[in-house]
Short mmCIF file of C-alpha atoms in Angstrom, two decimals:
data_model
loop_
_atom_site.label_atom_id
_atom_site.label_comp_id
_atom_site.label_asym_id
_atom_site.label_seq_id
_atom_site.Cartn_x
_atom_site.Cartn_y
_atom_site.Cartn_z
CA UNK A 1 0.00 0.17 0.27
CA UNK A 2 1.47 3.56 -0.77
CA UNK A 3 2.30 6.05 1.54
CA UNK A 4 -1.00 8.12 0.43
CA UNK A 5 -3.21 5.48 1.14
CA UNK A 6 -1.76 4.41 4.36
CA UNK A 7 -2.39 7.96 5.24
CA UNK A 8 -6.01 8.46 4.30
CA UNK A 9 -6.64 5.12 5.86
CA UNK A 10 -5.14 6.10 9.07
CA UNK A 11 -7.06 9.30 8.78
CA UNK A 12 -10.53 7.61 8.43
CA UNK A 13 -9.78 5.28 11.04
CA UNK A 14 -8.65 7.56 13.45
CA UNK A 15 -11.85 10.34 12.76
CA UNK A 16 -14.32 7.14 13.12
CA UNK A 17 -12.22 5.99 16.32
CA UNK A 18 -12.74 9.43 18.02
CA UNK A 19 -15.97 10.68 16.77
CA UNK A 20 -18.09 8.06 15.50
CA UNK A 21 -19.33 7.46 12.00
CA UNK A 22 -20.85 10.84 11.91
CA UNK A 23 -18.00 12.49 12.49
CA UNK A 24 -17.11 12.13 8.63
CA UNK A 25 -20.37 14.24 8.06
CA UNK A 26 -19.06 16.89 10.52
CA UNK A 27 -20.02 20.34 8.80
CA UNK A 28 -22.32 19.25 6.27
CA UNK A 29 -24.83 21.16 6.55
CA UNK A 30 -22.63 24.13 5.75
CA UNK A 31 -21.34 22.13 3.23
CA UNK A 32 -24.75 21.33 1.72
CA UNK A 33 -25.42 25.44 2.16
CA UNK A 34 -22.24 26.45 0.59
CA UNK A 35 -22.42 24.29 -2.32
CA UNK A 36 -25.82 25.21 -3.90
CA UNK A 37 -25.06 29.04 -3.94
CA UNK A 38 -21.71 28.47 -5.08
CA UNK A 39 -21.80 26.77 -7.88
CA UNK A 40 -25.29 28.77 -8.88
CA UNK A 41 -23.16 31.87 -9.04
CA UNK A 42 -19.74 30.67 -10.83
CA UNK A 43 -21.46 29.13 -13.45
CA UNK A 44 -23.61 31.88 -13.94
CA UNK A 45 -21.35 34.65 -13.32
CA UNK A 46 -18.75 32.87 -15.62
CA UNK A 47 -21.74 32.97 -18.43
CA UNK A 48 -22.57 36.75 -17.96
CA UNK A 49 -18.48 37.66 -18.39
CA UNK A 50 -17.96 35.49 -21.26
CA UNK A 51 -21.01 37.16 -22.93
CA UNK A 52 -19.94 41.00 -22.02
CA UNK A 53 -16.09 39.82 -23.25
CA UNK A 54 -17.29 37.93 -26.54
CA UNK A 55 -17.18 39.91 -29.77
CA UNK A 56 -20.01 39.47 -32.42
CA UNK A 57 -19.00 36.62 -34.79
CA UNK A 58 -16.02 35.54 -33.30
CA UNK A 59 -15.13 33.16 -30.93
CA UNK A 60 -13.86 33.93 -27.37
CA UNK A 61 -9.87 33.95 -27.03
CA UNK A 62 -8.42 31.82 -24.67
CA UNK A 63 -6.98 35.18 -22.64
CA UNK A 64 -10.81 36.19 -22.78
CA UNK A 65 -12.23 32.97 -21.51
CA UNK A 66 -9.37 33.16 -18.72
CA UNK A 67 -10.56 36.44 -17.90
CA UNK A 68 -14.63 35.53 -17.21
CA UNK A 69 -13.15 32.26 -15.04
CA UNK A 70 -11.75 35.19 -12.94
CA UNK A 71 -14.87 37.58 -12.51
CA UNK A 72 -16.65 34.42 -11.81
CA UNK A 73 -14.49 33.00 -9.13
CA UNK A 74 -14.36 36.45 -7.86
CA UNK A 75 -17.86 36.73 -7.47
CA UNK A 76 -18.25 33.31 -5.93
CA UNK A 77 -15.77 34.19 -2.91
CA UNK A 78 -17.09 37.33 -2.00
CA UNK A 79 -20.75 35.87 -0.95
CA UNK A 80 -19.20 31.75 -0.12
CA UNK A 81 -15.99 33.05 1.92
CA UNK A 82 -17.70 32.90 5.33
CA UNK A 83 -19.40 29.56 5.23
CA UNK A 84 -16.44 27.92 3.90
CA UNK A 85 -14.78 29.38 7.05
CA UNK A 86 -17.66 27.88 9.30
CA UNK A 87 -17.28 24.50 7.35
CA UNK A 88 -13.55 24.40 8.22
CA UNK A 89 -14.30 24.93 12.12
CA UNK A 90 -16.66 22.07 11.96
CA UNK A 91 -14.61 19.84 10.49
CA UNK A 92 -11.59 20.59 12.91
CA UNK A 93 -13.69 20.26 15.99
CA UNK A 94 -12.76 16.59 16.58
CA UNK A 95 -8.66 16.88 16.38
CA UNK A 96 -9.20 19.87 18.63
CA UNK A 97 -11.28 17.85 21.06
CA UNK A 98 -8.25 15.24 20.95
CA UNK A 99 -5.66 17.58 21.58
CA UNK A 100 -7.97 19.23 24.30
CA UNK A 101 -8.23 15.92 26.26
CA UNK A 102 -4.58 15.41 26.12
CA UNK A 103 -3.60 18.80 27.50
CA UNK A 104 -6.08 18.49 30.41
CA UNK A 105 -5.00 15.31 31.17
CA UNK A 106 -1.05 16.71 31.02
CA UNK A 107 -1.26 19.98 32.20
CA UNK A 108 -4.91 20.78 34.19
CA UNK A 109 -7.01 23.37 33.33
CA UNK A 110 -4.54 25.91 32.26
CA UNK A 111 -4.65 23.88 29.16
CA UNK A 112 -8.14 24.38 27.84
CA UNK A 113 -7.50 28.12 26.57
CA UNK A 114 -6.96 27.04 23.31
CA UNK A 115 -11.09 25.30 23.27
CA UNK A 116 -12.94 26.73 19.87
CA UNK A 117 -15.98 29.01 20.29
CA UNK A 118 -18.79 26.98 21.73
CA UNK A 119 -16.99 24.02 23.27
CA UNK A 120 -16.56 23.20 26.55
CA UNK A 121 -13.87 20.81 28.60
CA UNK A 122 -14.14 19.58 31.80
CA UNK A 123 -10.72 20.04 33.92
CA UNK A 124 -9.30 16.28 34.53
CA UNK A 125 -11.52 14.64 32.11
CA UNK A 126 -11.51 13.65 28.76
CA UNK A 127 -14.99 14.11 27.89
CA UNK A 128 -16.41 16.73 25.86
CA UNK A 129 -19.26 18.31 26.73
CA UNK A 130 -20.60 19.92 23.58
CA UNK A 131 -19.56 20.13 19.84
CA UNK A 132 -19.54 23.51 18.38
CA UNK A 133 -22.06 24.28 15.90
CA UNK A 134 -21.71 26.57 13.18
CA UNK A 135 -23.60 29.24 14.98
CA UNK A 136 -22.26 29.44 17.77
CA UNK A 137 -18.78 29.82 15.63
CA UNK A 138 -20.69 32.44 13.66
CA UNK A 139 -21.82 34.61 16.83
CA UNK A 140 -18.63 34.33 18.47
CA UNK A 141 -16.66 35.76 15.71
CA UNK A 142 -19.09 38.46 15.04
CA UNK A 143 -18.76 39.47 18.68
CA UNK A 144 -15.41 39.07 19.03
CA UNK A 145 -14.04 40.48 15.39
CA UNK A 146 -17.27 41.61 13.99
CA UNK A 147 -17.74 40.86 10.13
CA UNK A 148 -14.29 40.63 9.32
CA UNK A 149 -13.86 37.74 11.42
CA UNK A 150 -16.44 35.59 8.85
CA UNK A 151 -14.00 36.89 6.02
CA UNK A 152 -10.43 35.60 8.00
CA UNK A 153 -8.64 34.18 5.07
CA UNK A 154 -10.34 35.47 2.32
CA UNK A 155 -7.08 36.73 0.50
CA UNK A 156 -6.35 33.05 0.57
CA UNK A 157 -9.64 31.45 -0.62
CA UNK A 158 -9.47 33.99 -3.63
CA UNK A 159 -5.85 32.72 -4.60
CA UNK A 160 -7.35 29.36 -4.51
CA UNK A 161 -10.75 29.96 -5.72
CA UNK A 162 -10.05 32.47 -8.78
CA UNK A 163 -6.93 30.53 -10.36
CA UNK A 164 -9.33 27.60 -9.84
CA UNK A 165 -12.00 29.17 -12.10
CA UNK A 166 -9.43 30.36 -14.80
CA UNK A 167 -7.93 26.89 -14.98
CA UNK A 168 -11.61 25.19 -14.78
CA UNK A 169 -14.15 27.27 -17.34
CA UNK A 170 -11.55 27.58 -20.17
CA UNK A 171 -10.69 23.71 -19.83
CA UNK A 172 -14.22 22.65 -19.58
CA UNK A 173 -15.18 25.02 -22.71
CA UNK A 174 -12.46 23.42 -25.02
CA UNK A 175 -12.91 19.74 -24.05
CA UNK A 176 -16.89 20.35 -24.31
CA UNK A 177 -16.65 21.50 -27.59
CA UNK A 178 -14.78 18.55 -29.03
CA UNK A 179 -17.79 16.33 -28.04
CA UNK A 180 -20.46 18.98 -30.03
CA UNK A 181 -21.98 17.99 -33.21
CA UNK A 182 -21.88 20.43 -36.28
CA UNK A 183 -25.48 20.14 -36.27
CA UNK A 184 -26.31 20.33 -32.82
CA UNK A 185 -26.03 23.55 -30.87
CA UNK A 186 -24.39 22.19 -27.68
CA UNK A 187 -22.79 18.60 -26.61
CA UNK A 188 -24.72 15.37 -25.32
CA UNK A 189 -25.26 15.41 -21.67
CA UNK A 190 -23.08 12.77 -20.85
CA UNK A 191 -20.11 14.39 -22.79
CA UNK A 192 -20.70 17.90 -20.97
CA UNK A 193 -21.07 15.66 -17.58
CA UNK A 194 -17.52 14.12 -18.35
CA UNK A 195 -15.86 17.27 -19.31
CA UNK A 196 -17.00 18.82 -16.03
CA UNK A 197 -15.48 15.79 -14.30
CA UNK A 198 -11.98 16.11 -16.15
CA UNK A 199 -11.95 19.86 -16.04
CA UNK A 200 -12.68 20.10 -12.18
CA UNK A 201 -10.31 17.44 -11.34
CA UNK A 202 -7.25 19.12 -12.86
CA UNK A 203 -7.99 22.57 -11.57
CA UNK A 204 -8.44 20.94 -8.34
CA UNK A 205 -5.15 19.03 -7.99
CA UNK A 206 -3.53 22.33 -9.51
CA UNK A 207 -4.88 24.86 -6.71
CA UNK A 208 -4.06 22.16 -4.04
CA UNK A 209 -0.85 24.09 -2.64
CA UNK A 210 -3.17 27.19 -2.47
CA UNK A 211 -6.10 25.14 -0.63
CA UNK A 212 -3.58 24.01 1.89
CA UNK A 213 -2.50 27.60 2.77
CA UNK A 214 -6.21 28.43 2.86
CA UNK A 215 -7.05 25.92 5.28
CA UNK A 216 -4.33 26.59 7.57
CA UNK A 217 -4.87 30.25 7.98
CA UNK A 218 -8.49 29.56 8.50
CA UNK A 219 -8.17 27.34 11.04
CA UNK A 220 -8.88 29.41 13.98
CA UNK A 221 -8.28 27.46 17.17
CA UNK A 222 -4.68 25.39 17.30
CA UNK A 223 -3.95 22.64 19.22
CA UNK A 224 -1.08 22.24 21.51
CA UNK A 225 2.30 22.79 19.73
CA UNK A 226 0.67 23.58 16.67
CA UNK A 227 1.94 26.60 14.75
CA UNK A 228 0.06 30.17 14.56
CA UNK A 229 0.72 32.30 11.03
CA UNK A 230 0.58 35.74 10.41
CA UNK A 231 -0.20 35.55 6.72
CA UNK A 232 -0.05 33.96 3.81
CA UNK A 233 3.79 34.13 3.10
CA UNK A 234 4.66 33.26 6.92
CA UNK A 235 2.43 30.16 6.68
CA UNK A 236 4.09 29.00 3.31
CA UNK A 237 7.74 29.48 4.67
CA UNK A 238 6.45 27.56 8.44
CA UNK A 239 4.84 24.70 5.85
CA UNK A 240 8.13 24.55 3.97
CA UNK A 241 10.69 24.30 6.66
CA UNK A 242 8.81 22.04 8.79
CA UNK A 243 7.04 19.91 6.47
CA UNK A 244 8.75 19.82 3.11
CA UNK A 245 7.43 20.59 -0.22
CA UNK A 246 5.34 17.45 -0.62
CA UNK A 247 3.11 19.22 2.70
CA UNK A 248 1.77 21.39 -0.21
CA UNK A 249 -0.07 18.63 -2.29
CA UNK A 250 -1.83 17.25 0.93
CA UNK A 251 -5.08 16.17 0.18
CA UNK A 252 -4.91 16.47 -3.96
CA UNK A 253 -5.78 12.96 -4.58
CA UNK A 254 -8.98 13.44 -2.42
CA UNK A 255 -9.79 16.94 -3.80
CA UNK A 256 -9.94 15.45 -7.65
CA UNK A 257 -12.43 12.53 -6.38
CA UNK A 258 -14.55 14.79 -4.50
CA UNK A 259 -14.51 18.11 -7.16
CA UNK A 260 -14.68 15.94 -10.23
CA UNK A 261 -18.13 14.36 -9.96
CA UNK A 262 -19.26 17.70 -8.29
CA UNK A 263 -18.53 19.52 -11.06
CA UNK A 264 -19.69 17.17 -13.63
CA UNK A 265 -23.32 17.10 -11.80
CA UNK A 266 -23.41 20.93 -11.71
CA UNK A 267 -22.54 21.19 -15.55
CA UNK A 268 -24.81 18.40 -16.55
CA UNK A 269 -27.77 20.02 -14.12
CA UNK A 270 -26.51 23.15 -16.03
CA UNK A 271 -26.79 21.53 -19.38
CA UNK A 272 -30.22 20.00 -18.96
CA UNK A 273 -31.66 23.53 -18.18
CA UNK A 274 -33.14 23.14 -14.61
CA UNK A 275 -32.27 26.34 -13.36
CA UNK A 276 -34.17 28.53 -16.10
CA UNK A 277 -36.90 26.03 -15.86
CA UNK A 278 -37.08 27.04 -12.24
CA UNK A 279 -36.63 30.52 -12.90
CA UNK A 280 -39.31 30.24 -15.25
CA UNK A 281 -42.13 29.72 -13.10
CA UNK A 282 -41.52 32.59 -11.17
#
């Protein structure tokens, strides 16, 4: 078994052991709330920018396709960045709980100072009284840091999602175009689905280093002995020094496995025109 497969299996086993089966679905509600508007905004904004950048009687050049993708990624991030922030905190709760249990057992009550919002640990006990909720985390951030707290890591999110869109949309458009017959206005549903899968997986792997940095920066509560970062450059430097260059590609395979079908389905639904049908009802 390769090292990457061992790491994924180890992560799966430890998560189930410490948080139970449903620990694998932590942050699912926020993720569901995030995915729908994210994909809708991204796909619709890309079409709008492509239309604005098009020249009558001419196909869009690659540069203009990339500019349209850049605009789509920027619009999407501004709206969905707070939800991404909350999702990361919820998904990180189990790891922090394990750190806190060790810290309390070793150092006493003082070690609980890193507890995330909405979480309480009894001194000298290894039992977590309650898990943080998205509402509790959002309320805590608004009270302590204001609206800016929900947008922590916005720069890193832009640096991940804008390049993703710059790669994804031109790649999808060109792959999808190859399945379009001269007599048809657009390619078949299956070809559009597969085009979304291929373009999504390529773009996901390409921006994985930026996703690693974004996640590290947006993880608000650190476990015992973990690094804190003053910014994107500081984060990149510490990860490179302490974990090596391979750390920037952690989770690349998992990201491709998630994003490929996600964008394949999104493009398929967009192809069918369900969005236009629903809007037509109103």
